PDB file of C-alpha atoms and ligand atoms in Angstrom:
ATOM      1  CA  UNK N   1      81.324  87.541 -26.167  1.00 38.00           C
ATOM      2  CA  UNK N   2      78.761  87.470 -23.557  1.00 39.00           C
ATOM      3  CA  UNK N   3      76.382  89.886 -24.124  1.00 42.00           C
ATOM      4  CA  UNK N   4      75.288  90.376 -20.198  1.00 43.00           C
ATOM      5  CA  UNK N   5      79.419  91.389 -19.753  1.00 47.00           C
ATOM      6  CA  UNK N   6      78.901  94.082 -22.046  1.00 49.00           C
ATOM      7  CA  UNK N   7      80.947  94.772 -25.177  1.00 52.00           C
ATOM      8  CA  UNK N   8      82.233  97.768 -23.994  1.00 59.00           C
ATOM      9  CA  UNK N   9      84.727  95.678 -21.231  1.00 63.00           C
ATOM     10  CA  UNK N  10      86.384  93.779 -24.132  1.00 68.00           C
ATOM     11  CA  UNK N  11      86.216  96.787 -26.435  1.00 80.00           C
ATOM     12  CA  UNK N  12      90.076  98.423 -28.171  1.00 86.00           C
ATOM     13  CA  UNK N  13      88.819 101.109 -26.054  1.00 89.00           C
ATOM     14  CA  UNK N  14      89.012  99.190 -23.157  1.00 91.00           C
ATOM     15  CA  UNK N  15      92.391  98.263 -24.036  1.00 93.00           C
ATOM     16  CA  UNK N  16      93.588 101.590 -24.701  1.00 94.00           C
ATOM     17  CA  UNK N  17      92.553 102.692 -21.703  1.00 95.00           C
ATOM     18  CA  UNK N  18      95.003  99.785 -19.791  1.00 97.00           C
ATOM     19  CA  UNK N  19      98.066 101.233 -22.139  1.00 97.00           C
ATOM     20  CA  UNK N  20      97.627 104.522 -20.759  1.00 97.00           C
ATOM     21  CA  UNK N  21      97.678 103.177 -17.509  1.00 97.00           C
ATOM     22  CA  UNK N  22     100.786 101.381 -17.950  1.00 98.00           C
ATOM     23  CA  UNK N  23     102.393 104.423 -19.712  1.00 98.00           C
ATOM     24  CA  UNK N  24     101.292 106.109 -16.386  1.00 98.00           C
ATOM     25  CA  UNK N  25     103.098 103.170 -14.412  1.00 97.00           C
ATOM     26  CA  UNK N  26     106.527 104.139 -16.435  1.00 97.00           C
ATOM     27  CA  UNK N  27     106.588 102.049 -19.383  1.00 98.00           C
ATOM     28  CA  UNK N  28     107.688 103.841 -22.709  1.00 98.00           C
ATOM     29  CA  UNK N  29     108.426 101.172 -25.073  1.00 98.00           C
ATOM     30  CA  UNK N  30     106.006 101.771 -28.163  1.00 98.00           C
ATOM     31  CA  UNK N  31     106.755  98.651 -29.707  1.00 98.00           C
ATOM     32  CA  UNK N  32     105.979  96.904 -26.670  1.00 98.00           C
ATOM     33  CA  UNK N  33     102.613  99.439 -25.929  1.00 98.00           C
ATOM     34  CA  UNK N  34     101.524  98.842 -29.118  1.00 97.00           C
ATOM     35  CA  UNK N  35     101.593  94.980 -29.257  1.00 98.00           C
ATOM     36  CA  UNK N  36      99.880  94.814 -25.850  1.00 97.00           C
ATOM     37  CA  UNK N  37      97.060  97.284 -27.610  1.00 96.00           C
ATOM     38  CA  UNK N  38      96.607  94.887 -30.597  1.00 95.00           C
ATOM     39  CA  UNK N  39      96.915  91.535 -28.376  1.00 96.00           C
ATOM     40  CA  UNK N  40      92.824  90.233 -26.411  1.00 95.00           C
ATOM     41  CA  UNK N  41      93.714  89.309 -23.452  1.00 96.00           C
ATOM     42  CA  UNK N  42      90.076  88.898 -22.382  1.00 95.00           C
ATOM     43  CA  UNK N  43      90.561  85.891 -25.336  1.00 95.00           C
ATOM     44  CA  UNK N  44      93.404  84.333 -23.059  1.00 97.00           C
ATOM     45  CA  UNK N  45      91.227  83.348 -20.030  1.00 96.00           C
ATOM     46  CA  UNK N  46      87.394  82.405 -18.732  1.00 94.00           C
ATOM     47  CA  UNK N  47      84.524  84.062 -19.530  1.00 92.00           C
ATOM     48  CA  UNK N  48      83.466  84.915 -16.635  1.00 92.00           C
ATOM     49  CA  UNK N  49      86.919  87.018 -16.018  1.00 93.00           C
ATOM     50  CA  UNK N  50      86.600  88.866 -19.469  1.00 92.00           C
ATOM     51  CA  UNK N  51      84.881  91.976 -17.798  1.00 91.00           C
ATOM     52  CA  UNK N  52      88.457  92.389 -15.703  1.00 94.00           C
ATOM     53  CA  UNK N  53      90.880  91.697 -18.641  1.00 95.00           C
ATOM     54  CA  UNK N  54      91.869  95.321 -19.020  1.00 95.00           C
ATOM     55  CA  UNK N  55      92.664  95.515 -15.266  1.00 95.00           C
ATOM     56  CA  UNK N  56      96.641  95.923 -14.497  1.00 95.00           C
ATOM     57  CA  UNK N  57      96.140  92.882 -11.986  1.00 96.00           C
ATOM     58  CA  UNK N  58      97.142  89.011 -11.998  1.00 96.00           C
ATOM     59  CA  UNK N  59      93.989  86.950 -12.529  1.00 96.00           C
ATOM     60  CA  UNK N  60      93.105  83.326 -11.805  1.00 96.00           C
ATOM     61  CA  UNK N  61      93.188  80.928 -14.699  1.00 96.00           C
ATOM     62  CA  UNK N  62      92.653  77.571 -14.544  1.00 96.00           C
ATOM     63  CA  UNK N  63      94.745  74.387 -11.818  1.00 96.00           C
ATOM     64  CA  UNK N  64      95.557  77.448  -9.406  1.00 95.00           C
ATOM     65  CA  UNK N  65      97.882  79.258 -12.142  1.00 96.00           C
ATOM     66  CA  UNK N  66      97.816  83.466 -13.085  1.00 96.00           C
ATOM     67  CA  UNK N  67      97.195  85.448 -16.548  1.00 97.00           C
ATOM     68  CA  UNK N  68     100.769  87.878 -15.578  1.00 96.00           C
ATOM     69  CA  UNK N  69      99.473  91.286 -14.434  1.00 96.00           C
ATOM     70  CA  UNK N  70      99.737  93.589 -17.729  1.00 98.00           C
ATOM     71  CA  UNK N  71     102.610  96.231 -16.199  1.00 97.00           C
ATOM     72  CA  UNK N  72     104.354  92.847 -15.675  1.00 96.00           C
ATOM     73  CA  UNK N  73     104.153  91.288 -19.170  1.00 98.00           C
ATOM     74  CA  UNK N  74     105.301  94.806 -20.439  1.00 98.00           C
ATOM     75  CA  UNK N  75     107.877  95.449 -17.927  1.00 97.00           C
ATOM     76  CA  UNK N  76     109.893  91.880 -19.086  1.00 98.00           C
ATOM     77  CA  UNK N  77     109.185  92.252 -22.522  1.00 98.00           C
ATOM     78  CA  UNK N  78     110.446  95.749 -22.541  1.00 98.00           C
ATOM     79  CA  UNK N  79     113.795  93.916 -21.476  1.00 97.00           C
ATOM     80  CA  UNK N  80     113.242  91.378 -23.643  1.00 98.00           C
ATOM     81  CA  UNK N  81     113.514  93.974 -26.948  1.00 98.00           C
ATOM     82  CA  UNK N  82     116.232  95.565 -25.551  1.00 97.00           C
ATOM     83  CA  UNK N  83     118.516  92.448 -27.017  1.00 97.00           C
ATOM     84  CA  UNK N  84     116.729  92.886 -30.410  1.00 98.00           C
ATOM     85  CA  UNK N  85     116.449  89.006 -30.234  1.00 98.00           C
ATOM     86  CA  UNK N  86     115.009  86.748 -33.081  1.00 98.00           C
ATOM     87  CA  UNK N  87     114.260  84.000 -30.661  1.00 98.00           C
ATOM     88  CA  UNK N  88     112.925  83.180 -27.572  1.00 98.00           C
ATOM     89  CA  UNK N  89     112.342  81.228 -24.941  1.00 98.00           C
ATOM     90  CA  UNK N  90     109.460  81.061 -22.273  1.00 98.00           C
ATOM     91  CA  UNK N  91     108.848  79.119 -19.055  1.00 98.00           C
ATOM     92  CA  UNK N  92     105.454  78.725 -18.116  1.00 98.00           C
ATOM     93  CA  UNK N  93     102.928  79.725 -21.100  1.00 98.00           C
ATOM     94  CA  UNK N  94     100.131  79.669 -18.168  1.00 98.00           C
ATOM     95  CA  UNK N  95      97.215  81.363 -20.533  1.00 98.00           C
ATOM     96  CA  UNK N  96      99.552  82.216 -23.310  1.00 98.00           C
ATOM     97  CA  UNK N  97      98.984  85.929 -22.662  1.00 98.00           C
ATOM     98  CA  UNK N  98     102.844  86.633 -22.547  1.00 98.00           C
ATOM     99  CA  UNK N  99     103.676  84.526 -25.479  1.00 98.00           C
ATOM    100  CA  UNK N 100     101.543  85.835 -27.459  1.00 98.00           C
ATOM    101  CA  UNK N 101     102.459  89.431 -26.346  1.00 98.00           C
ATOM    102  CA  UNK N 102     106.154  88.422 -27.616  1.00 98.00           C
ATOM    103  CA  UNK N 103     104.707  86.835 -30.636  1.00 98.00           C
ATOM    104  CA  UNK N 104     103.549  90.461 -31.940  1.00 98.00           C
ATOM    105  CA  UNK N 105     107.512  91.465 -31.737  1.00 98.00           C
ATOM    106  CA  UNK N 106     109.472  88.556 -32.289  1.00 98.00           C
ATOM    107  CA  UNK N 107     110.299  86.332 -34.951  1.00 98.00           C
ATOM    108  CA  UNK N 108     110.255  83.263 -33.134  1.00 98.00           C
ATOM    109  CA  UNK N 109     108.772  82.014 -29.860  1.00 98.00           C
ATOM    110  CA  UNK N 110     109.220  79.270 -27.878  1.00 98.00           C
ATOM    111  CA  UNK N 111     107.269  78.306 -24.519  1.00 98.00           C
ATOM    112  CA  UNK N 112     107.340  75.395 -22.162  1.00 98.00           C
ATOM    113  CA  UNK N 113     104.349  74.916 -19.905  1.00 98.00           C
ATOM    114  CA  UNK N 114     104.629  71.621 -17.182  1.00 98.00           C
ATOM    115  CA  UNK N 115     100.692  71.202 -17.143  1.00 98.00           C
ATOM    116  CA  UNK N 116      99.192  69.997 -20.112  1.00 98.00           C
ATOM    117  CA  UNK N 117      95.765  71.188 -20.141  1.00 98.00           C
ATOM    118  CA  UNK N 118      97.510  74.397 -20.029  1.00 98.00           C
ATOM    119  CA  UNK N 119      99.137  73.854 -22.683  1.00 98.00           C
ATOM    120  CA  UNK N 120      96.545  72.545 -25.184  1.00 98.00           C
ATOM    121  CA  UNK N 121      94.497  75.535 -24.066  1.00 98.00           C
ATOM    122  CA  UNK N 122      97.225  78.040 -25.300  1.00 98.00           C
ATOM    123  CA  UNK N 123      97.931  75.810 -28.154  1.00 98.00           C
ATOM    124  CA  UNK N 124      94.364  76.484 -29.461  1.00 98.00           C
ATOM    125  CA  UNK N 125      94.619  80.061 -28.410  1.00 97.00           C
ATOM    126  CA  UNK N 126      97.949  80.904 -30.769  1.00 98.00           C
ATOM    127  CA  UNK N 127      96.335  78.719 -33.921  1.00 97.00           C
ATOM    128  CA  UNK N 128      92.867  81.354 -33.869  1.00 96.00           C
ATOM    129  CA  UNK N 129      94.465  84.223 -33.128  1.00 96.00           C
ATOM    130  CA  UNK N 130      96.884  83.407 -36.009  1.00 97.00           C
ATOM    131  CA  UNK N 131     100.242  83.340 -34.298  1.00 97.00           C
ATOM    132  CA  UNK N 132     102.157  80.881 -36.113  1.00 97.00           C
ATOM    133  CA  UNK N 133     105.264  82.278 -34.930  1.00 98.00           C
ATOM    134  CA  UNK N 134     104.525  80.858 -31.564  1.00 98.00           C
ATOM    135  CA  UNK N 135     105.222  76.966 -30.441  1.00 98.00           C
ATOM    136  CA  UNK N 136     104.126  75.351 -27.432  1.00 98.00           C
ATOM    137  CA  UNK N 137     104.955  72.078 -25.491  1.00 98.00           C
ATOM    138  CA  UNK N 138     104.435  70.592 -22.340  1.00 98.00           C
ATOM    139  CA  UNK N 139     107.197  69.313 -20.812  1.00 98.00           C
ATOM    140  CA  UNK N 140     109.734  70.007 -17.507  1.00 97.00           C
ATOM    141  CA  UNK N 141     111.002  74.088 -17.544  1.00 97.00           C
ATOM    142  CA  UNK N 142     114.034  72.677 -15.800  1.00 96.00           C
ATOM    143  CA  UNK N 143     114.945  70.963 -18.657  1.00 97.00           C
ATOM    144  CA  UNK N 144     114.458  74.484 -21.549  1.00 98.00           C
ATOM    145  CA  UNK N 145     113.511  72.948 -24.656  1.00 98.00           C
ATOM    146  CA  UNK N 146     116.896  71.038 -26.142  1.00 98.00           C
ATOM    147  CA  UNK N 147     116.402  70.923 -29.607  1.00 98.00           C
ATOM    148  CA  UNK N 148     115.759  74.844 -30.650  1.00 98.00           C
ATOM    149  CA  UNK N 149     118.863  76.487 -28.348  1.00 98.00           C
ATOM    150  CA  UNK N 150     120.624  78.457 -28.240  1.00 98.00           C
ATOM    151  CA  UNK N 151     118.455  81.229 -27.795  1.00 98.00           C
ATOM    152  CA  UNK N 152     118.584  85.141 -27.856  1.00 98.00           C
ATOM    153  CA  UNK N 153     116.438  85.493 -24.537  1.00 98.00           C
ATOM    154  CA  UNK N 154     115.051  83.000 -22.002  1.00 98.00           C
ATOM    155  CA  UNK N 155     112.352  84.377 -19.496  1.00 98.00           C
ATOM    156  CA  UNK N 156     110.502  82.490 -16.891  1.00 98.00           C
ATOM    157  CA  UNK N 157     106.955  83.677 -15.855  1.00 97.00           C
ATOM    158  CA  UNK N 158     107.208  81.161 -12.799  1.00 97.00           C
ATOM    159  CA  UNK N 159     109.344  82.025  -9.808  1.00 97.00           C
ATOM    160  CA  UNK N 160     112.492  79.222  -8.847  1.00 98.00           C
ATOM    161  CA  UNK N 161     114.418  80.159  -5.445  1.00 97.00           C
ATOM    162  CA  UNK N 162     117.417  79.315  -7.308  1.00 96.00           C
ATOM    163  CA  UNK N 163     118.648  79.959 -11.035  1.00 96.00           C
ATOM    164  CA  UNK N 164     117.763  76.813 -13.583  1.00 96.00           C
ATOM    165  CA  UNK N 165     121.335  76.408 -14.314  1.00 93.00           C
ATOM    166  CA  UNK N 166     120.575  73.910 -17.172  1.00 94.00           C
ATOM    167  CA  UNK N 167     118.337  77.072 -18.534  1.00 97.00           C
ATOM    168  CA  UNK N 168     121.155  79.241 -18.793  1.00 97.00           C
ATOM    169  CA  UNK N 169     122.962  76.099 -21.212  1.00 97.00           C
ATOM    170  CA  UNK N 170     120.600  77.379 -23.956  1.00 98.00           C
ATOM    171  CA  UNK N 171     121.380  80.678 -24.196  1.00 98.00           C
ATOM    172  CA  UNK N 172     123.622  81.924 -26.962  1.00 98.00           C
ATOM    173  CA  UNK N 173     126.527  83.951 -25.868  1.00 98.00           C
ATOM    174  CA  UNK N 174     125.899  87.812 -25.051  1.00 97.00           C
ATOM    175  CA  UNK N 175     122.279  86.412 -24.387  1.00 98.00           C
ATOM    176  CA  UNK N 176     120.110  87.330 -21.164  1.00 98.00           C
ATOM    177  CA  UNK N 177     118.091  85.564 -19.046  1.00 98.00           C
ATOM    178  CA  UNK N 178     114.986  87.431 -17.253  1.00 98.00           C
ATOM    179  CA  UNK N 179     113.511  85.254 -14.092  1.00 98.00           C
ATOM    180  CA  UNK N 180     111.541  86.421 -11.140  1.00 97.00           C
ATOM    181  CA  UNK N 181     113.835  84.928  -7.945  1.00 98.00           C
ATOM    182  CA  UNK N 182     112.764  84.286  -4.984  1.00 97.00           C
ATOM    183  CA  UNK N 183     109.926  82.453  -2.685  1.00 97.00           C
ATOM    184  CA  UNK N 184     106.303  83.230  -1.959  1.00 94.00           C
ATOM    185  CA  UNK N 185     107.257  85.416   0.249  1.00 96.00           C
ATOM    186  CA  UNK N 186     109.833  88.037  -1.512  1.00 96.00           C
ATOM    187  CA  UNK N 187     110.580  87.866  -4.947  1.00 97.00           C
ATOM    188  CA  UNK N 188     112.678  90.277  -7.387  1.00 96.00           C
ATOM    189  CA  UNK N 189     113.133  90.489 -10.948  1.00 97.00           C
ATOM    190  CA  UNK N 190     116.754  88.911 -12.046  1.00 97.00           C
ATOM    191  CA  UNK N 191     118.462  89.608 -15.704  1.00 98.00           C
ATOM    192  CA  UNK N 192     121.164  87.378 -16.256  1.00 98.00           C
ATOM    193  CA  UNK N 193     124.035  88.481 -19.108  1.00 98.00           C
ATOM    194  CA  UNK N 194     126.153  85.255 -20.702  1.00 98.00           C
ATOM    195  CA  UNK N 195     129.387  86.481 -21.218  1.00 97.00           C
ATOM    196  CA  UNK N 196     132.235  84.722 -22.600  1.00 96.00           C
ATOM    197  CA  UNK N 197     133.909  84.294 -19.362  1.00 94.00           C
ATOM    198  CA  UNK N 198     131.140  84.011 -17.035  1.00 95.00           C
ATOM    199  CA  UNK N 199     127.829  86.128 -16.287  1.00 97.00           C
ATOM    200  CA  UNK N 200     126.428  89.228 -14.988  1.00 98.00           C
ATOM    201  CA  UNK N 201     123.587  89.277 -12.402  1.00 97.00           C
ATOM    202  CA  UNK N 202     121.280  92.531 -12.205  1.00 97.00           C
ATOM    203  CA  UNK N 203     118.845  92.496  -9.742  1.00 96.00           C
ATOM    204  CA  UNK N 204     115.494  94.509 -11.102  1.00 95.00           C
ATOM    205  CA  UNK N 205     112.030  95.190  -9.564  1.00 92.00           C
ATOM    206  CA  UNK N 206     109.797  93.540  -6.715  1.00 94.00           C
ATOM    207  CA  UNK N 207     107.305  91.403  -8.565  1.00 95.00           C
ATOM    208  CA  UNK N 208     104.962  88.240  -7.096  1.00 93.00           C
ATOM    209  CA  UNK N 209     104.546  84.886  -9.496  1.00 95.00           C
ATOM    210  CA  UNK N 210     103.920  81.458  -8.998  1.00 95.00           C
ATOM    211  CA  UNK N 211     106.044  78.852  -7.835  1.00 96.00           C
ATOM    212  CA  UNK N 212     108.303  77.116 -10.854  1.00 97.00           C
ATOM    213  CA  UNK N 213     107.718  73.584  -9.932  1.00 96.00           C
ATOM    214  CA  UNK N 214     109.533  70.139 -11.034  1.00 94.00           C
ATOM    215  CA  UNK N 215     107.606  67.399 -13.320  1.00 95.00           C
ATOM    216  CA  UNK N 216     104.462  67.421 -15.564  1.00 97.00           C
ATOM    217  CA  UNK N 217     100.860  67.180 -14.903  1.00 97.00           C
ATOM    218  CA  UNK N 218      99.174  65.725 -17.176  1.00 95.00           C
ATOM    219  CA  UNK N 219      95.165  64.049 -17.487  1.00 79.00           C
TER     220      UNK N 219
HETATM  221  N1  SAH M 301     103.159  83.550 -18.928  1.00 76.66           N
HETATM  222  C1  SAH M 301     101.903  83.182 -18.328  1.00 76.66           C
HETATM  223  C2  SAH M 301     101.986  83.165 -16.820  1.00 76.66           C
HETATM  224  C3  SAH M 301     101.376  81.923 -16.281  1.00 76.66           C
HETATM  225  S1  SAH M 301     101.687  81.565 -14.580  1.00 76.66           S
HETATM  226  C4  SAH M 301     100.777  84.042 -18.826  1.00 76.66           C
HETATM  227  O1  SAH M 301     101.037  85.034 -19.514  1.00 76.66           O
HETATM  228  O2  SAH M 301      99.627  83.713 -18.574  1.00 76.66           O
HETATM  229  C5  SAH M 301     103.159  80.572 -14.695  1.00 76.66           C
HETATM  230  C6  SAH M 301     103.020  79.246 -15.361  1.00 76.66           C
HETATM  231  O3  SAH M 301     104.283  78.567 -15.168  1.00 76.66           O
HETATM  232  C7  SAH M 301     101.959  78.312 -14.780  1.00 76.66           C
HETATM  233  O4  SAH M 301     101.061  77.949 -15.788  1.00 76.66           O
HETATM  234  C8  SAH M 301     102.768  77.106 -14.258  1.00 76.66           C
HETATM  235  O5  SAH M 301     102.110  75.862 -14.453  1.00 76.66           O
HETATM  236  C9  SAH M 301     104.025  77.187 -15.111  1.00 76.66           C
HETATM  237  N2  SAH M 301     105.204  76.508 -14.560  1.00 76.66           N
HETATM  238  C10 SAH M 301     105.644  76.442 -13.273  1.00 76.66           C
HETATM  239  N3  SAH M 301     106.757  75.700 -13.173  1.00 76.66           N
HETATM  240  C11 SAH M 301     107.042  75.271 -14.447  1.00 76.66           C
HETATM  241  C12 SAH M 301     108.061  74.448 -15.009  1.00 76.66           C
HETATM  242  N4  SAH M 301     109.029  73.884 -14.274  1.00 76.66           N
HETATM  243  N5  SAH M 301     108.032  74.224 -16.346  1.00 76.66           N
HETATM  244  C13 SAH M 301     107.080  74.759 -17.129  1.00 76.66           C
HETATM  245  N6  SAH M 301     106.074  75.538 -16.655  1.00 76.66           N
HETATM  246  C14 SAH M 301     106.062  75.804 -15.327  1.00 76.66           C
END
């Protein structure tokens, strides 16, 4: 760490401080609390961010992409334990922050990022902070990743106006899918249930993400 940031901005301390702010904002999962407490995020974007890490905000990271705003990352994953799942899915691994967030609770992680610097970034990210549980690959969200479904839970940390239908193929039955819907403009929170004979739509809280865009950027 930069010295001139001062260690005290990247400190457990620090990070303590941000989980009693999000128990103030109204989440009560421990499990989830206490993975977000062990978890850097200063270690998941620029140096010259670090000093805000512990901030409950969205911050730039690199092609004009956002590190999730803590309450956020808690919020989903919250739902996300709620299904008990042993695998999941992600769309858009962005920094890696939320990944690795679910990599503290769950057994298995998958995430799909569309721009490959991204991707190699995180990559790097999940091998030195020791989170082999977590797999990364660039390639279109659209498209899920094929060859690990079904899965327990799919989320997307990128917003689509309309529902990936080709997403929801991969879930195992009884599974949910957790999406932010919506444009730049208004966007909600969206758990989807997969029930034998059809699914269940419940529509959660406001929340602001990028766009979920077609094709991969790579170079
Ligand atoms: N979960 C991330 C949030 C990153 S922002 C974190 O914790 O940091 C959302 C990410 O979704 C961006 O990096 C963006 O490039 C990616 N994205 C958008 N559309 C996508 C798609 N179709 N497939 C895969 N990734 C996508």
């Amino acid at each position: 760490m930069n010295s001139a940031l001062g260690i005290g901005m990247t400190s457990q301390r620090t990070r303590n401080r941000m989980i009693v702010r999000l128990r103030e904002k109204g989440i009560t999962d421990e499990k989830v609390l206490a993975a977000m407490s062990i978890v850097p995020r200063h270690l998941f974007m620029d140096e010259a961010m670090a000093h805000r890490a512990y901030e409950d905000t969205a911050l730039p990271i690199k092609h004009g992409q956002t590190i999730s705003q803590p309450w956020v990352v808690a919020k989903m994953t919250e739902i996300v334990l709620q299904q008990h799942p042993k695998k999941v899915l992600e769309i858009g691994t962005g920094s890696g922050y939320q990944a690795a967030v679910l990599g503290q609770l769950v057994e298995k992680v998958f995430s799909v990022e569309r721009i490959d610097d991204l991707t190699r970034i995180a990559r790097r990210r999940f091998i030195k902070l020791g989170y082999m549980n977590v797999r990364t690959k660039t390639g279109d969200g659209f498209k899920g990743w094929q060859s690990e479904a079904p899965y327990d839970v799919i989320i997307a940390t990128a917003a689509p106006e309309e529902v990936p239908e080709n997403l929801l193929k991969q879930l195992r039955i009884s599974g949910v899918m957790i999406l932010p819907l919506g444009d730049s403009k208004r966007q909600n929170l969206v758990k989807i249930t997969k029930t034998d004979n059809g699914y269940i739509t419940d529509q959660l809280d406001a929340v602001m993400f990028v766009p979920f865009l077609h094709g991969v950027v790579r170079g």
